[in-house]
Coordinates of C-alpha atoms in Angstrom, one line a residue:
M1 CA 1.2 5.0 20.7
E2 CA -0.3 5.8 24.0
R3 CA -3.3 3.7 25.0
R4 CA -6.7 5.3 25.5
S5 CA -8.5 4.7 28.8
G6 CA -11.5 2.4 28.8
I7 CA -13.9 5.3 29.5
K8 CA -12.5 7.2 26.5
V9 CA -12.9 4.2 24.2
M10 CA -16.5 3.7 25.3
A11 CA -17.3 7.4 24.9
Q12 CA -15.9 7.3 21.3
L13 CA -17.8 4.1 20.5
V14 CA -21.0 5.6 22.0
G15 CA -20.6 8.6 19.7
L16 CA -21.2 6.3 16.7
V17 CA -24.7 5.6 17.9
K18 CA -26.0 9.1 17.1
P19 CA -27.9 8.1 13.9
L20 CA -29.8 5.4 15.9
V21 CA -30.3 7.2 19.2
H22 CA -34.1 6.9 18.9
V23 CA -33.8 3.1 18.7
M24 CA -31.5 3.2 21.7
A25 CA -34.0 5.2 23.7
A26 CA -36.7 2.6 22.9
A27 CA -34.4 -0.2 24.0
I28 CA -33.7 1.7 27.3
F29 CA -37.4 2.3 28.0
L30 CA -38.3 -1.4 27.3
G31 CA -35.3 -2.6 29.4
V32 CA -36.2 -0.4 32.4
T33 CA -39.9 -1.3 32.3
G34 CA -39.0 -5.0 31.8
Y35 CA -36.7 -5.1 34.9
L36 CA -39.3 -3.3 37.0
C37 CA -41.9 -5.9 36.0
A38 CA -39.5 -8.7 37.1
I39 CA -38.7 -6.9 40.4
F40 CA -42.3 -6.0 41.3
L41 CA -43.2 -9.6 40.5
T42 CA -41.2 -10.7 43.6
I43 CA -42.5 -7.7 45.6
L44 CA -46.1 -8.8 44.9
A45 CA -45.2 -12.3 45.8
G46 CA -43.8 -11.0 49.1
N47 CA -47.0 -9.1 49.8
G48 CA -48.9 -12.3 49.1
L49 CA -46.9 -14.2 51.6
I50 CA -47.6 -11.4 54.2
H51 CA -51.3 -11.7 53.3
V52 CA -51.2 -15.4 54.0
I53 CA -49.0 -15.3 57.1
L54 CA -50.7 -12.5 58.9
Q55 CA -54.1 -13.5 57.5
K56 CA -55.0 -9.9 56.9
G57 CA -56.3 -8.3 53.7
L58 CA -54.0 -6.8 51.2
A59 CA -55.4 -3.4 50.3
V60 CA -54.4 -0.7 47.8
E61 CA -55.5 2.9 48.6
T62 CA -57.4 4.6 45.7
K63 CA -59.3 7.9 45.4
S64 CA -62.5 6.0 46.1
G65 CA -61.1 4.3 49.2
L66 CA -59.4 1.0 49.9
W67 CA -59.4 -1.7 47.3
E68 CA -59.1 -5.2 48.7
L69 CA -56.8 -7.5 46.7
S70 CA -57.6 -11.2 46.9
I71 CA -55.1 -14.0 46.3
P72 CA -56.5 -14.8 42.8
V73 CA -56.3 -11.1 41.8
L74 CA -52.8 -10.9 43.1
A75 CA -51.9 -14.1 41.2
G76 CA -53.4 -12.6 38.0
C77 CA -51.3 -9.4 38.5
M78 CA -48.2 -11.5 38.8
A79 CA -49.0 -13.4 35.7
V80 CA -49.5 -10.2 33.7
L81 CA -46.1 -8.9 35.0
A82 CA -44.4 -12.1 34.0
V83 CA -45.8 -12.0 30.5
F84 CA -44.9 -8.3 30.1
R85 CA -41.4 -9.1 31.4
G86 CA -40.9 -11.6 28.5
I87 CA -42.4 -9.3 25.9
L88 CA -40.4 -6.2 27.0
H89 CA -37.2 -8.2 27.3
Y90 CA -37.6 -9.4 23.7
G91 CA -38.3 -5.9 22.5
E92 CA -35.2 -4.5 24.3
Q93 CA -33.0 -7.2 22.8
A94 CA -34.5 -6.7 19.3
C95 CA -33.7 -3.0 19.4
N96 CA -30.2 -3.5 20.8
H97 CA -29.3 -6.1 18.1
F98 CA -30.8 -3.9 15.4
I99 CA -28.5 -1.1 16.5
A100 CA -25.5 -3.5 16.8
F101 CA -25.7 -5.1 13.4
K102 CA -26.5 -1.8 11.7
L103 CA -23.5 -0.1 13.3
L104 CA -21.2 -3.1 12.6
A105 CA -22.0 -2.7 8.9
I106 CA -21.3 1.0 9.1
I107 CA -18.1 0.6 11.0
R108 CA -16.9 -2.2 8.7
H109 CA -17.5 0.1 5.7
R110 CA -15.7 3.0 7.5
V111 CA -12.7 0.9 8.4
F112 CA -12.4 -0.4 4.8
A113 CA -12.6 3.2 3.5
A114 CA -9.9 4.2 6.0
L115 CA -7.6 1.4 4.9
R116 CA -8.1 2.5 1.3
K117 CA -7.0 6.0 2.2
L118 CA -4.0 4.7 4.1
T119 CA -2.9 2.6 1.1
P120 CA -0.1 2.1 0.1
A121 CA 2.2 4.3 2.2
K122 CA 0.8 3.5 5.7
L123 CA 0.1 -0.2 4.9
E124 CA 3.4 -1.1 3.2
G125 CA 4.8 -4.0 5.2
R126 CA 1.8 -3.9 7.6
D127 CA 0.8 -7.2 9.2
K128 CA -2.0 -8.4 6.9
G129 CA -3.3 -10.9 9.4
N130 CA -3.8 -8.2 12.0
L131 CA -5.7 -6.1 9.5
I132 CA -7.9 -9.1 8.7
S133 CA -8.4 -9.6 12.4
I134 CA -9.5 -5.9 12.8
L135 CA -11.9 -6.2 9.9
T136 CA -13.5 -9.4 11.1
S137 CA -13.2 -10.5 14.7
D138 CA -12.5 -7.1 16.3
I139 CA -15.5 -5.5 14.6
E140 CA -17.6 -8.5 15.4
L141 CA -16.7 -8.2 19.1
L142 CA -18.2 -4.7 19.1
E143 CA -21.6 -6.4 18.8
V144 CA -21.2 -7.2 22.5
F145 CA -20.7 -3.5 23.2
Y146 CA -23.6 -2.2 21.2
A147 CA -26.1 -5.0 21.9
H148 CA -25.1 -5.7 25.5
T149 CA -23.3 -2.8 27.0
I150 CA -24.6 0.7 26.2
S151 CA -28.3 0.3 27.0
P152 CA -27.6 -2.1 30.0
I153 CA -25.5 0.6 31.6
V154 CA -28.3 3.2 31.3
I155 CA -31.0 0.6 32.2
A156 CA -29.0 -0.3 35.4
V157 CA -28.6 3.4 36.4
L158 CA -32.3 4.2 35.9
T159 CA -33.6 1.0 37.5
S160 CA -31.3 1.4 40.5
L161 CA -32.4 5.0 41.0
I162 CA -36.1 4.0 40.9
M163 CA -35.4 1.1 43.4
V164 CA -33.4 3.4 45.7
F165 CA -36.4 5.8 45.8
Y166 CA -38.9 2.9 46.3
I167 CA -36.9 1.2 49.1
G168 CA -36.1 4.6 50.6
T169 CA -39.9 5.2 51.1
Y170 CA -39.8 2.6 53.8
H171 CA -36.8 4.2 55.5
A172 CA -34.0 6.6 54.4
M173 CA -31.3 4.3 55.8
A174 CA -32.6 1.4 53.6
G175 CA -32.4 3.6 50.5
I176 CA -28.8 4.6 51.3
L177 CA -27.8 1.0 51.8
A178 CA -29.5 0.0 48.5
A179 CA -27.6 2.8 46.7
A180 CA -24.3 1.6 48.2
A181 CA -25.1 -1.9 47.0
Y182 CA -25.9 -0.9 43.5
I183 CA -22.8 1.3 43.2
T184 CA -20.5 -1.5 44.5
V185 CA -21.9 -4.2 42.2
G186 CA -22.6 -2.1 39.1
L187 CA -19.7 0.3 39.2
A188 CA -16.9 -0.4 41.6
L189 CA -16.5 -4.1 40.7
P190 CA -16.6 -3.6 36.9
L191 CA -14.0 -0.8 37.2
W192 CA -11.8 -3.0 39.4
N193 CA -12.0 -5.9 36.9
G194 CA -11.5 -3.6 33.9
K195 CA -8.4 -2.1 35.4
R196 CA -6.7 -5.4 36.2
G197 CA -7.6 -7.0 32.8
G198 CA -7.3 -4.1 30.3
R199 CA -3.7 -4.8 29.2
L200 CA -4.3 -8.5 29.1
G201 CA -7.3 -8.0 26.8
M202 CA -5.3 -5.9 24.4
K203 CA -2.4 -8.4 24.5
F204 CA -4.9 -11.2 23.7
R205 CA -6.3 -9.3 20.7
N206 CA -2.8 -8.5 19.3
E207 CA -1.6 -12.0 19.7
F208 CA -4.8 -13.3 18.1
G209 CA -4.0 -11.0 15.1
D210 CA -0.4 -12.3 15.0
L211 CA -1.6 -15.9 14.9
N212 CA -3.9 -15.0 12.0
S213 CA -0.9 -13.6 10.1
F214 CA 1.1 -16.7 10.8
V215 CA -1.7 -19.0 9.6
L216 CA -2.2 -16.9 6.5
D217 CA 1.5 -17.0 5.6
S218 CA 1.6 -20.7 6.3
L219 CA -1.3 -21.4 3.9
R220 CA 0.2 -19.2 1.1
G221 CA 3.6 -20.8 1.5
L222 CA 2.4 -24.4 1.8
E223 CA 4.2 -25.6 -1.3
E224 CA 7.5 -24.2 -0.2
T225 CA 7.0 -25.5 3.3
I226 CA 6.5 -29.0 2.0
Q227 CA 9.3 -28.7 -0.6
Y228 CA 11.9 -27.7 1.9
G229 CA 10.7 -30.0 4.7
Q230 CA 9.7 -27.2 7.1
G231 CA 6.2 -28.7 7.9
Q232 CA 7.2 -29.9 11.3
Q233 CA 8.8 -26.6 12.3
R234 CA 5.8 -24.6 11.1
S235 CA 3.4 -27.0 12.9
C236 CA 5.4 -26.7 16.1
E237 CA 5.4 -22.9 16.0
M238 CA 1.7 -22.8 15.3
E239 CA 1.1 -25.1 18.2
A240 CA 3.3 -22.9 20.5
R241 CA 1.5 -19.7 19.5
S242 CA -1.9 -21.4 20.0
R243 CA -0.8 -22.6 23.4
E244 CA 0.3 -19.1 24.4
L245 CA -3.0 -17.7 23.2
G246 CA -4.8 -20.4 25.3
K247 CA -2.8 -19.3 28.4
L248 CA -4.0 -15.8 27.9
Q249 CA -7.6 -17.0 27.4
S250 CA -7.3 -19.0 30.6
R251 CA -6.1 -16.0 32.5
L252 CA -9.0 -14.0 31.2
S253 CA -11.4 -16.8 32.1
G254 CA -9.9 -16.9 35.6
M255 CA -10.5 -13.2 36.0
E256 CA -14.1 -13.8 34.9
G257 CA -14.6 -16.5 37.5
T258 CA -13.0 -14.3 40.2
L259 CA -15.4 -11.5 39.3
R260 CA -18.4 -13.7 39.5
A261 CA -17.4 -15.1 42.9
V262 CA -16.7 -11.6 44.3
T263 CA -20.0 -10.3 42.8
D264 CA -22.0 -13.1 44.4
L265 CA -20.4 -12.6 47.7
T266 CA -21.0 -8.8 47.5
I267 CA -24.7 -9.4 46.7
L268 CA -25.0 -11.9 49.6
F269 CA -23.3 -9.4 51.9
F270 CA -25.6 -6.5 51.0
S271 CA -28.7 -8.8 51.1
F272 CA -27.9 -9.8 54.7
A273 CA -27.0 -6.2 55.5
M274 CA -30.5 -5.1 54.3
L275 CA -32.1 -8.0 56.3
F276 CA -30.4 -7.0 59.5
L277 CA -31.1 -3.3 58.9
M278 CA -34.8 -4.0 58.4
V279 CA -34.9 -6.2 61.5
F280 CA -33.2 -3.5 63.5
L281 CA -35.6 -0.8 62.2
Y282 CA -38.7 -3.1 62.9
Q283 CA -37.5 -3.8 66.4
H284 CA -37.3 -0.1 67.0
G285 CA -40.7 0.6 65.5
M286 CA -39.3 2.6 62.6
V287 CA -40.9 0.3 59.9
G288 CA -43.8 -2.1 60.0
F289 CA -43.5 -5.9 59.5
D290 CA -44.7 -5.7 55.9
G291 CA -42.1 -2.9 55.2
A292 CA -39.3 -4.9 56.7
V293 CA -40.2 -8.0 54.6
V294 CA -41.0 -6.1 51.3
G295 CA -38.0 -3.8 51.6
T296 CA -35.6 -6.8 52.0
I297 CA -37.3 -8.7 49.1
A298 CA -37.1 -5.6 46.9
M299 CA -33.4 -5.3 47.6
M300 CA -32.7 -9.0 46.9
G301 CA -34.8 -9.1 43.8
S302 CA -33.4 -5.9 42.2
F303 CA -29.8 -6.8 41.5
G304 CA -30.6 -8.1 38.0
P305 CA -29.6 -4.9 36.1
T306 CA -26.4 -4.3 38.1
V307 CA -25.4 -8.0 37.9
A308 CA -25.8 -7.8 34.1
L309 CA -23.6 -4.7 34.2
S310 CA -21.0 -6.4 36.4
S311 CA -20.9 -9.4 34.1
L312 CA -20.2 -7.1 31.1
S313 CA -16.7 -6.4 32.4
N314 CA -15.8 -10.1 31.9
N315 CA -15.8 -9.6 28.1
L316 CA -15.5 -5.9 28.2
N317 CA -11.6 -6.0 28.4
Q318 CA -11.4 -7.7 25.0
T319 CA -14.3 -5.7 23.6
L320 CA -12.6 -2.4 24.5
A321 CA -9.3 -3.6 23.2
S322 CA -11.0 -4.4 19.9
G323 CA -12.7 -1.0 20.0
E324 CA -9.3 0.7 20.5
R325 CA -7.8 -1.2 17.6
V326 CA -10.7 -0.2 15.3
L327 CA -10.7 3.4 16.4
S328 CA -6.9 3.6 15.9
V329 CA -7.4 2.6 12.2
L330 CA -10.3 5.1 11.8
E331 CA -8.3 7.9 13.3
E332 CA -5.0 7.2 11.6
S333 CA -4.1 9.9 9.1
P334 CA -2.8 8.9 5.7
Q335 CA 0.8 9.8 4.8
V336 CA -0.5 11.2 1.5
E337 CA -3.7 13.2 1.7
E338 CA -6.1 12.9 -1.3
V339 CA -6.8 16.1 -3.3
S340 CA -10.2 17.2 -4.6
N341 CA -12.0 20.4 -5.8
R342 CA -9.1 21.4 -8.1
A343 CA -9.4 22.2 -11.8
E344 CA -9.2 19.1 -14.0
L345 CA -5.9 18.6 -15.9
I346 CA -5.2 17.1 -19.3
F347 CA -2.0 15.1 -19.6
D348 CA 0.8 16.9 -21.4
G349 CA 4.0 15.3 -20.2
A350 CA 5.6 14.7 -16.8
Q351 CA 8.7 15.9 -15.0
C352 CA 10.8 15.0 -11.9
R353 CA 12.9 17.9 -10.7
H354 CA 15.7 17.3 -8.2
V355 CA 13.7 14.6 -6.4
S356 CA 15.0 13.0 -3.3
F357 CA 13.3 10.3 -1.3
S358 CA 14.1 8.0 1.6
Y359 CA 12.4 5.1 3.4
G360 CA 13.1 6.1 7.0
E361 CA 16.9 6.5 7.1
E362 CA 17.6 4.7 3.9
K363 CA 18.2 7.0 1.0
I364 CA 16.6 5.7 -2.2
L365 CA 16.6 8.7 -4.6
D366 CA 19.0 11.6 -4.6
Q367 CA 18.5 14.7 -6.7
V368 CA 16.8 12.8 -9.6
S369 CA 15.7 15.0 -12.6
L370 CA 13.9 13.4 -15.5
E371 CA 11.6 14.5 -18.4
F372 CA 8.8 12.4 -19.8
P373 CA 7.5 14.2 -22.9
R374 CA 4.2 13.4 -24.4
G375 CA 4.0 10.6 -27.0
S376 CA 7.4 9.0 -26.2
I377 CA 8.6 5.7 -24.7
L378 CA 11.2 6.2 -22.1
G379 CA 13.2 3.4 -20.5
I380 CA 14.6 3.4 -16.9
H381 CA 17.3 0.8 -16.6
G382 CA 19.3 -0.2 -13.5
K383 CA 20.0 -2.9 -10.9
S384 CA 17.6 -4.0 -8.3
G385 CA 17.4 -1.4 -5.5
S386 CA 18.5 1.5 -7.6
G387 CA 15.2 3.4 -7.1
K388 CA 13.4 2.6 -10.4
S389 CA 10.2 1.3 -8.8
T390 CA 10.2 4.0 -6.2
L391 CA 10.3 6.6 -8.9
L392 CA 7.1 5.2 -10.5
K393 CA 5.4 5.2 -7.1
L394 CA 6.2 8.9 -6.7
L395 CA 4.7 9.6 -10.1
M396 CA 1.6 7.7 -8.9
R397 CA 1.8 9.8 -5.7
F398 CA 1.8 6.8 -3.5
W399 CA 4.4 8.8 -1.5
D400 CA 5.5 12.4 -1.6
P401 CA 9.2 13.2 -2.1
Q402 CA 11.1 14.7 0.8
A403 CA 12.7 17.2 -1.6
G404 CA 12.2 18.3 -5.2
Q405 CA 9.0 18.1 -7.3
V406 CA 7.1 15.6 -9.2
A407 CA 4.9 17.3 -11.8
I408 CA 2.4 16.4 -14.6
S409 CA 1.6 18.9 -17.3
G410 CA 3.7 21.4 -15.3
R411 CA 1.6 21.1 -12.1
D412 CA 2.9 19.5 -8.9
V413 CA 1.1 16.2 -8.3
K414 CA 0.2 17.5 -4.8
E415 CA -2.1 20.0 -6.5
I416 CA -3.8 17.6 -8.9
N417 CA -7.2 15.9 -7.9
T418 CA -6.4 12.4 -6.9
S419 CA -9.2 11.0 -9.1
N420 CA -7.8 13.0 -12.1
L421 CA -4.3 11.7 -11.4
R422 CA -5.5 8.1 -11.4
D423 CA -7.4 8.7 -14.6
M424 CA -4.3 10.0 -16.4
E425 CA -2.0 7.2 -15.2
G426 CA -2.0 3.4 -15.8
Y427 CA 0.3 1.4 -13.6
V428 CA 1.5 -2.2 -14.0
T429 CA 3.4 -3.5 -11.0
Q430 CA 6.1 -6.2 -10.8
E431 CA 3.6 -8.6 -9.2
T432 CA 0.1 -8.4 -10.7
Y433 CA -2.5 -9.0 -8.1
L434 CA -5.4 -11.2 -9.3
F435 CA -8.7 -11.6 -7.5
H436 CA -10.3 -15.0 -7.0
D437 CA -12.6 -14.5 -10.0
S438 CA -12.7 -15.0 -13.8
I439 CA -10.1 -13.7 -16.2
A440 CA -12.7 -11.3 -17.6
F441 CA -13.3 -9.8 -14.2
N442 CA -9.6 -9.3 -13.5
I443 CA -9.0 -7.6 -16.8
G444 CA -12.2 -5.6 -16.3
L445 CA -10.9 -4.0 -13.1
G446 CA -9.1 -1.5 -15.4
K447 CA -12.4 0.1 -16.4
P448 CA -15.5 -0.3 -14.2
G449 CA -18.5 -1.3 -16.4
A450 CA -16.4 -2.3 -19.4
S451 CA -18.1 -4.4 -22.0
R452 CA -16.9 -7.9 -23.0
E453 CA -15.8 -6.4 -26.4
E454 CA -13.6 -3.8 -24.6
I455 CA -12.1 -6.5 -22.5
V456 CA -11.4 -8.7 -25.5
E457 CA -9.8 -5.7 -27.3
A458 CA -7.5 -5.1 -24.3
A459 CA -6.5 -8.8 -24.2
Q460 CA -5.7 -8.6 -27.9
K461 CA -3.4 -5.6 -27.4
A462 CA -1.6 -7.6 -24.6
S463 CA -1.4 -10.6 -27.0
I464 CA -3.2 -13.0 -24.7
H465 CA -6.5 -13.3 -26.5
Q466 CA -5.6 -16.5 -28.3
W467 CA -4.4 -18.1 -25.1
I468 CA -7.6 -17.2 -23.2
Q469 CA -9.7 -18.6 -26.1
S470 CA -7.8 -21.9 -25.8
L471 CA -9.0 -22.3 -22.2
P472 CA -12.1 -24.5 -21.6
M473 CA -14.2 -21.6 -20.2
G474 CA -12.5 -18.8 -22.1
Y475 CA -12.7 -15.4 -20.5
D476 CA -14.9 -17.0 -17.7
T477 CA -12.1 -19.2 -16.5
P478 CA -11.4 -18.7 -12.8
V479 CA -7.8 -17.7 -12.0
G480 CA -7.8 -19.2 -8.5
E481 CA -6.7 -17.6 -5.2
L482 CA -4.1 -14.9 -6.0
G483 CA -4.1 -16.3 -9.6
D484 CA -2.3 -19.5 -8.5
T485 CA -3.7 -21.5 -11.4
L486 CA -1.7 -19.2 -13.8
S487 CA 2.0 -18.9 -14.5
G488 CA 3.8 -15.7 -13.5
G489 CA 4.0 -14.6 -17.2
E490 CA 0.3 -15.1 -17.7
R491 CA -0.5 -13.1 -14.6
Q492 CA 1.8 -10.4 -15.8
R493 CA 0.1 -10.2 -19.2
I494 CA -3.3 -10.0 -17.6
G495 CA -1.9 -7.0 -15.7
V496 CA -0.8 -5.4 -19.0
A497 CA -4.3 -6.0 -20.5
R498 CA -5.8 -4.4 -17.5
A499 CA -3.6 -1.3 -18.1
F500 CA -4.6 -1.2 -21.8
L501 CA -8.3 -1.3 -20.8
H502 CA -7.7 1.6 -18.5
D503 CA -6.5 3.5 -21.5
A504 CA -4.6 6.2 -19.6
P505 CA -2.3 8.6 -21.6
F506 CA 0.6 8.0 -19.1
L507 CA 1.5 4.4 -18.8
L508 CA 4.0 3.2 -16.1
L509 CA 5.3 -0.3 -16.5
D510 CA 7.4 -1.8 -13.7
E511 CA 9.3 -4.9 -15.0
P512 CA 6.4 -5.9 -17.3
T513 CA 8.5 -8.7 -18.9
S514 CA 10.4 -10.0 -15.9
N515 CA 8.4 -13.3 -15.9
L516 CA 8.4 -13.8 -19.7
D517 CA 10.8 -15.7 -21.9
S518 CA 12.4 -14.0 -24.9
L519 CA 9.7 -14.9 -27.3
N520 CA 6.8 -13.6 -25.2
E521 CA 8.9 -10.6 -24.2
G522 CA 9.2 -9.7 -27.9
I523 CA 5.4 -10.1 -28.4
I524 CA 4.6 -7.8 -25.4
L525 CA 7.1 -5.2 -26.5
K526 CA 5.7 -5.3 -30.0
S527 CA 2.2 -4.8 -28.6
L528 CA 3.4 -1.9 -26.5
R529 CA 5.0 -0.1 -29.4
E530 CA 1.8 -0.6 -31.6
A531 CA -0.8 0.1 -28.9
C532 CA 0.9 3.1 -27.3
A533 CA 1.8 5.2 -30.3
E534 CA 0.1 8.2 -28.8
K535 CA 0.8 7.5 -25.1
T536 CA 3.7 8.4 -22.9
V537 CA 5.2 5.1 -21.6
V538 CA 7.7 4.7 -18.8
L539 CA 9.3 1.3 -19.0
V540 CA 11.2 0.2 -16.0
S541 CA 13.4 -2.9 -16.3
H542 CA 16.8 -4.4 -15.4
R543 CA 16.8 -6.2 -18.8
E544 CA 18.8 -4.6 -21.6
S545 CA 16.6 -6.3 -24.2
T546 CA 13.4 -4.5 -22.8
M547 CA 15.0 -1.1 -23.5
N548 CA 15.1 -1.8 -27.2
I549 CA 11.8 -0.1 -27.9
A550 CA 12.6 3.0 -25.8
N551 CA 13.2 6.4 -27.5
V552 CA 15.3 7.5 -24.5
V553 CA 16.9 5.4 -21.8
Y554 CA 17.8 6.7 -18.3
R555 CA 20.3 4.8 -16.3
M556 CA 19.7 4.5 -12.5
E557 CA 22.5 3.8 -10.1
N558 CA 22.6 4.4 -6.3
G559 CA 19.5 6.6 -6.5
R560 CA 20.9 8.9 -9.2
N561 CA 20.1 9.0 -13.0
S562 CA 22.5 9.4 -15.8

């Protein structure tokens, strides 16, 4: 995918601020006023020095005449400006961080919603560590952009314009030199630094995500790593990846140091340029002594906003790389679009008519036609890779077929409301995913808000109630991360109980007994026959014994049915 320019990424990120634009305006006002307080603090100090050196009064012209400023009054004014500078800076930062943390919550919610829409077709085989990195560290880095980038840019522009006008009142040439200085420090140098470090920042974020994936895999496969003596190899690879990431970080830090040095030299150059210009203008009678001194001091003391802007580009490369990764997720279109605003449908059988499907170039299903009449148990038997599981995913509309039609109650699933389709179908996958919570919570996922009585009833149908009761904490027993405290068969039976609780009229079971011994398989099959008397059940398995309860058995081989 073609990369966006930094300006385009920033523009899209700024667009997300619209709901909080009034808070941003307050932050900008406070920031500009605060910087002006700091700048005119030095200007007043310069005027005080002139007052002492020349031993002449410092006067301010008013409507009623000249108002003489004494040193104590001048010191009092400087103290007021210093206090206001602190208060205004605090207010600016409070507004910016309010915007940042509010927007981070909104963006995190939107990214998660986008990932939900992309599932499962677009996320199948996707690097989970990179996704975690986007949801956590990438979004977290955007705090730098929202709290320390948007308003500082506007503050720097407005403050610089005010100072160009102020310095220009002494002489136009001084104003032009000040404008050149602000443009160089606040615009040219950040653009130069961003251009040379943009790709490096993106590479760092991508490799950081890859390292997250590697660590996640290593933690999940820790037992296998120890069992087969691969600990040293994994450790060495992790160290090598960390070292490479450290090298990228060092290069980015080197660019940061270079920018600071160049920025300081540029400020020094323009400061001396202003000094020499003012001396030249004073010698030729174009400005007075006080104008020469105050103009130079004003220039030297007004680089704060532009230096802050220049410093942003140090971390902006990574921030914009993170922003691009987040925006890419938000803008990615799902392979299967959700359907809404259609008439609700009542389940009355399902059909597959001449269905063909491929994963890329690999043909999985070829002209498959099946009937799933209401109130029957149908078995689909075949070897691994024959397309059995893919057929169930098409019925769930995780993917759309490239040819043919998948229909429920005579209507193409593409024309059925997605929520309606999910209500009509219950799906038990080969690997039941369990959340790090209690058994009751994991069964209760099948029906939001289900009572404990309903959960117990579903467990009884799945023939696991007695086993759960034998546990020390019963239904409140935690299952551990990914259900690692349970056996494969126990996890599978919790998945079946979850499907029973969902109580859908169309039940799709993908290898529901693959992790069970013959005795427990018989118990589950007996439960299915008794609990699903009025349901349509599609039972996928490579076991012949599992097919014993099916009214009709379809054989799958090389993507075709027989």
